[in-house]
Amino acid sequence: NAGVTQTPKFQVLKTGQSMTLQCAQDMNHEYMSWYRQDPGMGLRLIHYSVGAGITDQGEVPNGYNVSRSTTEDFPLRLLSAAPSQTSVYFCASSYSVGPSTDTQYFGPGTRLTVL
Amino acid sequence: KNEVEQSPQNLTAQEGEFITINCSYSVGISALHWLQQHPGGGIVSLFMLSSGKKKHGRLIATINIQEKHSSLHITASHPRDSAVYICEGSGSRLTFGEGTQLTVNP
């Protein structure tokens, strides 16, 4: 298994540009989520999905969209990038619908800089 | 106020020392996860605890439900243990501590 994969690893955008961060897992996990990690803030949940066709907002959803058309893929879209979205983004997945009793598997992260 | 508080923020130890990282959490959190983030950025789940104690190699995690407190211990620490250790609380939502930067010097 490749586990959780994310692309790209690094990205530089200009303010106002849009882009999609890709996330895929091959473990048949139902639960997938996106986090951003900023210095002094810890990991914060952006959006999550409990299965194909179902998504919901996390703690910091503004400026981001997600979709879950398949079990494997959970892309994160930045509609109009802002410097405040400069961060490291992690995708994670777990088998059960809720992660409270299950191990989460994290992708390697995407380091995004918005100029 | 964060629902999960970790201490210390930074910890430096000599190889071989016994290390403890603490995590306090608020009402509503039903399970605690300990994560390890390596200098390269990758995050690995170490333990999930809802009660008692778990051990994996030189790592031991404990949780006290009444006191809402969990600890991660590393015995016979090694430079390769140098990483950020993150406490994650699961309840109605996930909440993360800010992490503890551990440096183990040879």
XYZ file of N, CA and C in Angstrom:
663
model
N 0.842 -1.217 0.000
C 0.000 0.000 0.000
C 0.864 1.249 0.000
N 0.461 2.255 -0.767
C 1.178 3.521 -0.756
C 0.784 4.349 0.457
N -0.339 4.020 1.105
C -0.795 4.801 2.251
C -1.522 6.047 1.776
N -1.200 7.181 2.392
C -1.796 8.462 2.027
C -0.764 9.257 1.232
N -1.136 9.634 0.024
C -0.227 10.411 -0.808
C -0.797 11.804 -1.036
N 0.092 12.772 -1.126
C -0.292 14.156 -1.367
C 0.583 14.730 -2.457
N -0.033 15.521 -3.318
C 0.731 16.277 -4.310
C 0.133 17.665 -4.450
N 0.962 18.683 -4.714
C 2.426 18.629 -4.766
C 3.025 18.669 -3.362
N 4.329 18.553 -3.254
C 4.998 18.687 -1.964
C 5.259 20.143 -1.630
N 5.500 20.936 -2.650
C 5.740 22.366 -2.466
C 4.972 23.127 -3.543
N 4.487 24.318 -3.189
C 3.790 25.149 -4.169
C 3.909 26.603 -3.760
N 4.174 27.446 -4.745
C 4.172 28.888 -4.519
C 3.091 29.476 -5.419
N 2.213 30.263 -4.831
C 1.128 30.904 -5.568
C 1.189 32.408 -5.388
N 0.589 33.090 -6.325
C 0.388 34.524 -6.153
C -1.017 34.752 -5.598
N -1.183 35.836 -4.882
C -2.505 36.182 -4.341
C -3.540 36.182 -5.460
N -4.658 35.499 -5.194
C -5.743 35.462 -6.158
C -5.749 34.236 -7.048
N -4.637 33.529 -7.121
C -4.596 32.317 -7.932
C -5.379 31.203 -7.237
N -5.817 30.255 -8.041
C -6.501 29.091 -7.485
C -5.652 27.854 -7.725
N -5.850 26.853 -6.893
C -5.162 25.583 -7.110
C -5.844 24.483 -6.304
N -5.506 23.257 -6.640
C -6.041 22.093 -5.947
C -4.906 21.279 -5.370
N -5.003 20.995 -4.088
C -4.080 20.060 -3.439
C -4.706 18.670 -3.507
N -3.918 17.727 -3.998
C -4.453 16.377 -4.179
C -4.133 15.498 -2.978
N -5.070 14.634 -2.643
C -4.871 13.646 -1.587
C -5.525 12.346 -2.027
N -4.801 11.252 -1.865
C -5.357 9.946 -2.202
C -4.884 8.916 -1.187
N -5.744 7.945 -0.921
C -5.358 6.827 -0.058
C -5.851 5.524 -0.678
N -5.064 4.472 -0.457
C -5.381 3.172 -1.050
C -5.691 2.130 0.018
N -6.181 2.592 1.172
C -6.451 1.680 2.287
C -7.945 1.458 2.485
N -8.759 1.968 1.559
C -10.209 1.842 1.637
C -10.770 2.487 2.906
N -10.140 3.601 3.298
C -10.604 4.307 4.489
C -11.816 5.165 4.173
N -12.768 5.164 5.091
C -13.965 5.985 4.918
C -13.711 7.443 5.293
N -12.954 7.642 6.361
C -12.776 8.987 6.914
C -11.518 9.621 6.340
N -11.683 10.824 5.766
C -10.535 11.587 5.283
C -10.687 13.036 5.740
N -9.550 13.688 5.919
C -9.597 15.039 6.454
C -8.408 15.848 5.967
N -8.567 17.146 6.009
C -7.501 18.088 5.672
C -7.222 18.972 6.888
N -5.927 19.163 7.166
C -5.486 20.037 8.247
C -4.497 21.057 7.698
N -4.406 22.162 8.390
C -3.300 23.075 8.150
C -2.508 23.203 9.451
N -1.198 23.374 9.298
C -0.321 23.470 10.461
C 0.457 24.761 10.368
N 0.280 25.606 11.357
C 0.957 26.893 11.413
C 1.758 26.989 12.704
N 2.879 27.682 12.685
C 3.716 27.802 13.890
C 2.909 28.343 15.066
N 3.028 27.668 16.213
C 2.347 28.129 17.414
C 0.861 27.854 17.455
N 0.314 27.188 16.424
C -1.139 26.985 16.371
C -1.519 25.512 16.447
N -0.608 24.618 16.193
C -0.990 23.220 16.127
C -1.744 22.920 14.845
N -2.173 21.708 14.718
C -2.946 21.278 13.549
C -4.391 21.743 13.703
N -4.951 22.271 12.625
C -6.354 22.703 12.655
C -7.100 22.061 11.498
N -8.292 21.571 11.793
C -9.091 20.847 10.822
C -9.778 21.820 9.870
N -9.607 21.593 8.567
C -10.207 22.465 7.559
C -11.555 21.887 7.106
N -11.514 20.697 6.537
C -12.709 19.982 6.092
C -12.487 18.498 6.334
N -13.575 17.761 6.412
C -13.455 16.333 6.537
C -14.585 15.644 5.778
N -14.408 14.334 5.598
C -15.401 13.543 4.879
C -15.532 12.181 5.550
N -16.769 11.752 5.742
C -17.003 10.448 6.374
C -17.320 9.372 5.345
N -17.237 9.720 4.075
C -17.452 8.736 3.031
C -17.682 9.442 1.708
N -17.664 8.683 0.636
C -17.859 9.256 -0.697
C -19.191 9.996 -0.751
N -19.124 11.214 -1.274
C -20.310 12.037 -1.411
C -20.678 12.850 -0.195
N -19.926 12.705 0.899
C -20.256 13.396 2.151
C -19.051 14.202 2.624
N -19.242 15.516 2.757
C -18.178 16.358 3.307
C -18.770 17.302 4.336
N -17.909 17.813 5.190
C -18.370 18.747 6.214
C -17.230 19.672 6.604
N -17.592 20.805 7.187
C -16.603 21.800 7.556
C -15.957 21.471 8.894
N -14.693 21.848 8.987
C -13.986 21.729 10.242
C -13.891 23.074 10.938
N -12.764 23.297 11.568
C -12.566 24.487 12.396
C -12.282 25.742 11.558
N -11.570 25.591 10.434
C -11.129 26.743 9.633
C -11.437 26.512 8.150
N -12.714 26.470 7.749
C -13.052 26.095 6.373
C -13.018 27.232 5.353
N -13.007 28.495 5.831
C -13.161 29.612 4.901
C -12.013 29.693 3.906
N -12.379 29.829 2.632
C -11.387 29.935 1.569
C -11.021 28.615 0.929
N -11.628 27.546 1.429
C -11.324 26.197 0.930
C -12.604 25.452 0.553
N -12.502 24.661 -0.509
C -13.592 23.756 -0.879
C -13.053 22.341 -0.998
N -13.930 21.385 -0.741
C -13.550 19.983 -0.925
C -14.678 19.245 -1.617
N -14.342 18.080 -2.142
C -15.329 17.161 -2.693
C -14.829 15.749 -2.462
N -15.724 14.800 -2.460
C -15.332 13.390 -2.255
C -16.165 12.546 -3.204
N -15.711 12.473 -4.444
C -16.461 11.721 -5.442
C -16.139 10.225 -5.378
N -14.985 9.887 -4.845
C -14.606 8.479 -4.668
C -14.092 8.272 -3.250
N -14.022 7.026 -2.824
C -13.465 6.726 -1.505
C -11.987 7.101 -1.426
N -11.284 6.962 -2.560
C -9.823 7.118 -2.549
C -9.356 8.575 -2.513
N -10.093 9.484 -3.140
C -9.575 10.832 -3.368
C -10.333 11.898 -2.584
N -9.578 12.885 -2.106
C -10.189 13.967 -1.325
C -9.407 15.250 -1.607
N -9.654 15.892 -2.739
C -8.896 17.101 -3.097
C -9.362 18.328 -2.319
N -8.424 19.214 -2.068
C -8.697 20.479 -1.377
C -8.441 21.612 -2.354
N -9.437 22.453 -2.549
C -9.326 23.543 -3.516
C -9.229 24.890 -2.809
N -8.250 25.665 -3.231
C -8.150 27.063 -2.821
C -8.698 27.894 -3.967
N -9.764 28.620 -3.710
C -10.466 29.306 -4.781
C -9.758 30.591 -5.210
N -9.252 31.340 -4.250
C -8.553 32.591 -4.511
C -7.532 32.757 -3.383
N -6.321 32.319 -3.645
C -5.320 32.220 -2.582
C -5.014 33.577 -1.945
N -4.812 33.525 -0.640
C -4.448 34.715 0.137
C -3.202 34.412 0.951
N -2.398 35.429 1.264
C -1.190 35.180 2.072
C -1.476 34.467 3.389
N -2.673 34.660 3.957
C -3.034 33.993 5.209
C -3.152 32.471 5.040
N -3.188 32.006 3.811
C -3.270 30.573 3.553
C -1.885 29.934 3.396
N -0.841 30.721 3.562
C 0.507 30.166 3.616
C 0.596 29.252 4.829
N 0.907 27.986 4.582
C 0.879 27.004 5.654
C 1.400 25.675 5.136
N 1.458 24.709 6.024
C 1.708 23.328 5.618
C 0.391 22.573 5.751
N 0.014 21.885 4.700
C -1.278 21.200 4.657
C -1.057 19.694 4.724
N -1.819 19.054 5.609
C -1.752 17.615 5.766
C -3.125 17.000 5.482
N -3.096 15.925 4.739
C -4.278 15.104 4.540
C -4.133 13.867 5.423
N -5.239 13.378 5.958
C -5.189 12.190 6.807
C -6.402 11.321 6.528
N -6.271 10.046 6.853
C -7.404 9.134 6.687
C -7.418 8.119 7.815
N -8.594 7.570 8.067
C -8.711 6.476 9.023
C -9.863 5.575 8.586
N -9.845 4.360 9.099
C -10.794 3.360 8.619
C -12.223 3.678 9.027
N -12.395 3.996 10.302
C -13.759 4.149 10.809
C -14.308 5.519 10.474
N -15.604 5.630 10.596
C -16.305 6.864 10.257
C -15.826 8.010 11.129
N -15.594 7.746 12.397
C -15.057 8.765 13.276
C -13.670 8.363 13.723
N -12.782 9.301 13.838
C -11.402 8.935 14.169
C -11.150 8.731 15.642
N -12.155 8.827 16.472
C -11.889 8.845 17.909
C -11.344 7.527 18.431
N -11.597 6.447 17.739
C -11.080 5.172 18.227
C -10.198 4.487 17.204
N -9.712 5.231 16.242
C -8.974 4.605 15.170
C -7.716 5.404 14.848
N -6.699 4.720 14.379
C -5.449 5.371 14.015
C -5.642 6.200 12.766
N -5.131 7.423 12.798
C -5.129 8.253 11.599
C -3.794 8.097 10.883
N -3.858 8.031 9.575
C -2.660 7.970 8.746
C -2.527 9.302 8.025
N -1.359 9.895 8.137
C -1.139 11.218 7.570
C -0.327 11.131 6.282
N -0.651 12.023 5.351
C 0.170 12.199 4.171
C 1.433 12.972 4.520
N 2.357 13.118 3.576
C 3.643 13.760 3.833
C 3.571 15.278 3.931
N 2.448 15.861 3.556
C 2.291 17.305 3.668
C 2.595 18.051 2.381
N 1.949 19.210 2.237
C 2.213 20.140 1.136
C 2.545 21.488 1.747
N 3.710 22.005 1.410
C 4.110 23.320 1.913
C 3.705 24.361 0.890
N 2.752 25.217 1.262
C 2.206 26.226 0.355
C 2.610 27.621 0.802
N 3.114 28.393 -0.148
C 3.441 29.795 0.104
C 2.618 30.647 -0.847
N 1.923 31.630 -0.289
C 1.143 32.562 -1.106
C 1.776 33.945 -0.995
N 2.204 34.451 -2.137
C 2.910 35.745 -2.151
C 1.954 36.907 -2.351
N -9.240 29.311 24.928
C -8.320 28.356 25.549
C -8.428 27.035 24.786
N -7.259 26.476 24.438
C -7.257 25.218 23.713
C -7.803 24.119 24.601
N -8.497 23.161 23.991
C -9.033 22.053 24.770
C -7.954 21.053 25.137
N -6.815 21.128 24.456
C -5.693 20.236 24.727
C -4.452 21.089 24.974
N -3.850 20.910 26.118
C -2.661 21.684 26.484
C -1.493 20.731 26.702
N -0.388 21.023 26.040
C 0.801 20.196 26.177
C 1.892 20.933 26.920
N 2.724 20.156 27.607
C 3.924 20.731 28.218
C 5.009 19.671 28.305
N 6.282 20.079 28.218
C 6.716 21.434 27.896
C 6.610 21.703 26.398
N 6.847 22.947 26.009
C 6.858 23.286 24.577
C 8.132 22.788 23.921
N 9.235 22.919 24.656
C 10.538 22.469 24.173
C 11.223 21.656 25.260
N 11.939 20.628 24.816
C 12.607 19.743 25.762
C 13.910 19.268 25.142
N 15.007 19.476 25.867
C 16.307 18.998 25.411
C 16.826 17.992 26.415
N 17.300 16.855 25.937
C 17.775 15.795 26.815
C 19.073 15.220 26.275
N 19.780 14.536 27.156
C 20.970 13.791 26.742
C 20.563 12.361 26.433
N 21.262 11.782 25.493
C 20.993 10.390 25.128
C 20.956 9.510 26.369
N 19.958 8.654 26.449
C 19.824 7.746 27.575
C 18.867 8.218 28.650
N 18.518 9.495 28.649
C 17.630 10.032 29.679
C 16.199 9.539 29.481
N 15.460 9.528 30.597
C 14.028 9.220 30.598
C 13.274 10.515 30.362
N 12.343 10.482 29.418
C 11.656 11.701 28.994
C 10.163 11.570 29.247
N 9.556 12.651 29.706
C 8.102 12.693 29.888
C 7.538 13.947 29.243
N 6.498 13.741 28.458
C 5.754 14.846 27.855
C 4.320 14.730 28.351
N 3.749 15.858 28.752
C 2.432 15.845 29.375
C 1.370 16.488 28.499
N 0.134 16.005 28.695
C -0.994 16.527 27.943
C -2.203 16.579 28.870
N -2.793 17.752 29.012
C -4.029 17.911 29.774
C -5.147 18.266 28.815
N -6.314 17.732 29.089
C -7.404 17.972 28.154
C -8.694 18.300 28.897
N -9.644 18.828 28.160
C -10.867 19.307 28.794
C -11.988 18.276 28.680
N -13.087 18.590 29.324
C -14.279 17.730 29.282
C -14.748 17.580 27.845
N -15.229 16.393 27.514
C -15.764 16.164 26.173
C -14.823 15.389 25.275
N -13.589 15.249 25.710
C -12.628 14.465 24.933
C -12.645 13.038 25.449
N -12.889 12.098 24.535
C -13.079 10.705 24.945
C -11.875 9.824 24.655
N -10.970 10.301 23.813
C -9.780 9.511 23.495
C -8.617 10.452 23.194
N -7.448 9.982 23.493
C -6.223 10.748 23.258
C -5.337 10.006 22.287
N -4.799 10.755 21.320
C -3.814 10.169 20.420
C -2.490 10.884 20.636
N -1.419 10.143 20.553
C -0.088 10.742 20.532
C 0.488 10.560 19.128
N 0.955 11.671 18.568
C 1.528 11.679 17.225
C 2.992 12.108 17.303
N 3.770 11.643 16.327
C 5.170 12.033 16.224
C 5.394 12.667 14.855
N 5.973 13.858 14.856
C 6.264 14.531 13.592
C 7.770 14.673 13.467
N 8.316 14.024 12.436
C 9.752 14.024 12.236
C 10.211 15.331 11.615
N 11.512 15.616 11.723
C 12.034 16.863 11.149
C 11.672 17.055 9.685
N 11.515 15.989 8.940
C 11.117 16.106 7.536
C 9.659 16.486 7.354
N 8.874 16.450 8.446
C 7.488 16.881 8.386
C 6.455 15.785 8.484
N 6.847 14.520 8.215
C 5.866 13.440 8.236
C 5.307 13.210 9.628
N 4.018 12.866 9.697
C 3.345 12.649 10.979
C 2.949 11.185 11.080
N 3.283 10.590 12.219
C 2.984 9.186 12.463
C 2.185 9.060 13.747
N 1.162 8.242 13.726
C 0.385 8.005 14.929
C 1.118 6.986 15.798
N 1.335 7.335 17.081
C 2.045 6.441 17.986
C 1.073 5.594 18.809
N 0.137 6.263 19.449
C -0.793 5.584 20.343
C -2.172 6.219 20.252
N -3.189 5.395 20.521
C -4.521 5.882 20.807
C -4.916 5.310 22.157
N -5.360 6.194 23.057
C -5.673 5.770 24.424
C -7.035 6.284 24.824
N -7.841 5.417 25.409
C -9.037 5.898 26.080
C -9.020 5.530 27.557
N -8.094 4.645 27.930
C -7.921 4.304 29.336
C -6.595 3.590 29.504
N -6.069 3.605 30.737
C -4.929 2.774 31.075
C -3.605 3.205 30.480
N -2.911 2.230 29.924
C -1.518 2.409 29.535
C -1.235 1.562 28.314
N -0.382 2.085 27.422
C 0.063 1.294 26.277
C 1.564 1.426 26.142
N 2.195 0.373 25.632
C 3.654 0.360 25.492
C 4.009 -0.156 24.116
N 4.974 0.532 23.490
C 5.488 0.060 22.209
C 6.967 0.356 22.190
N 7.762 -0.705 22.368
C 9.205 -0.510 22.409
C 9.595 0.351 23.597
N 10.292 1.441 23.332
C 10.730 2.338 24.409
C 9.700 3.415 24.726
N 8.578 3.383 24.060
C 7.544 4.386 24.267
C 6.432 3.823 25.135
N 6.013 4.648 26.101
C 4.908 4.273 26.983
C 3.948 5.460 27.057
N 2.665 5.196 26.893
C 1.664 6.256 27.029
C 0.685 5.858 28.107
N 0.352 6.823 28.952
C -0.611 6.580 30.022
C -1.695 7.636 29.960
N -2.843 7.294 30.504
C -3.928 8.265 30.578
C -4.656 8.090 31.900
N -4.994 9.227 32.523
C -5.777 9.232 33.756
C -7.075 9.951 33.448
N -8.151 9.185 33.322
C -9.426 9.745 32.906
C -9.950 10.750 33.932
N -9.813 10.413 35.211
C -10.352 11.289 36.256
C -9.653 12.648 36.237
N -8.329 12.619 36.058
C -7.565 13.871 36.069
C -7.487 14.511 34.686
N -7.992 13.840 33.673
C -7.944 14.339 32.292
C -6.511 14.696 31.919
N -5.664 13.710 32.039
C -4.240 13.934 31.836
C -3.630 12.689 31.193
N -2.745 12.937 30.245
C -2.025 11.835 29.609
C -0.543 12.178 29.565
N 0.280 11.160 29.630
C 1.720 11.354 29.518
C 2.297 10.404 28.481
N 3.313 10.894 27.800
C 4.098 10.059 26.884
C 5.502 9.977 27.465
N 5.968 8.763 27.690
C 7.305 8.552 28.245
C 8.184 7.889 27.194
N 9.434 8.293 27.172
C 10.428 7.642 26.322
C 11.561 7.183 27.240
N 11.802 5.886 27.244
C 12.899 5.364 28.053
C 14.155 5.248 27.188
N 15.320 5.399 27.841
C 16.610 5.273 27.140
C 16.587 6.075 25.840
N 16.341 7.363 25.950
C 16.171 8.198 24.755
C 17.400 8.167 23.849
N 17.129 8.397 22.573
C 18.157 8.318 21.537
C 17.998 9.525 20.613
N 19.089 9.986 20.004
C 18.949 11.122 19.088
C 17.877 10.947 18.023
N 17.627 9.717 17.595
C 16.599 9.517 16.577
C 15.187 9.756 17.113
N 15.043 9.904 18.439
C 13.744 10.260 19.014
C 13.442 11.745 18.849
N 14.423 12.509 18.404
C 14.232 13.953 18.224
C 13.119 14.188 17.209
N 12.093 14.888 17.640
C 10.910 15.106 16.808
C 9.966 16.030 17.573
N 8.863 16.365 16.928
C 7.776 17.060 17.620
C 6.734 16.017 17.986
N 6.322 16.017 19.233
C 5.309 15.084 19.718
C 4.017 15.872 19.965
N 2.937 15.373 19.374
C 1.672 16.101 19.377
C 0.617 15.258 20.066
N -0.113 15.896 20.953
C -1.235 15.262 21.629
C -2.518 15.667 20.904
N -3.358 14.709 20.613
C -4.598 14.962 19.867
C -5.767 14.421 20.651
N -6.757 15.250 20.869
C -7.941 14.834 21.595
C -9.105 14.591 20.656
N -9.835 13.490 20.869
C -11.016 13.196 20.057
C -12.258 13.286 20.919
N -13.215 14.039 20.423
C -14.498 14.106 21.106
C -15.530 14.397 20.048
N -16.264 15.457 20.220
C -17.188 15.871 19.169
C -16.406 16.377 17.963
N -15.194 16.770 18.191
C -14.287 17.149 17.109
C -12.863 16.840 17.555
N -11.936 16.974 16.620
C -10.536 16.726 16.941
C -9.862 18.025 17.362
N -9.051 17.939 18.409
C -8.312 19.104 18.884
C -6.876 18.690 19.109
N -5.952 19.548 18.699
C -4.543 19.216 18.787
C -3.839 20.165 19.742
N -2.886 19.610 20.494
C -1.970 20.451 21.237
C -0.978 21.093 20.280
N -0.223 22.059 20.794
C 0.713 22.775 19.922
C 1.994 21.987 19.670
N 2.165 20.908 20.382
C 3.335 20.074 20.140
C 4.469 20.353 21.110
N 5.283 19.347 21.325
C 6.498 19.460 22.137
C 7.689 19.122 21.261
N 8.587 20.089 21.114
C 9.798 19.864 20.327
C 10.831 19.181 21.219
N 11.139 17.923 20.924
C 12.128 17.168 21.695
C 13.430 17.070 20.916
N 14.521 17.419 21.573
C 15.854 17.256 21.001
C 16.658 16.384 21.946
N 17.153 15.279 21.422
C 18.003 14.389 22.216
C 19.417 14.478 21.667
N 20.307 14.939 22.496
C 21.707 15.110 22.091
C 22.540 13.868 22.399
N 23.470 13.545 21.510
C 24.324 12.355 21.755
C 25.309 12.601 22.892
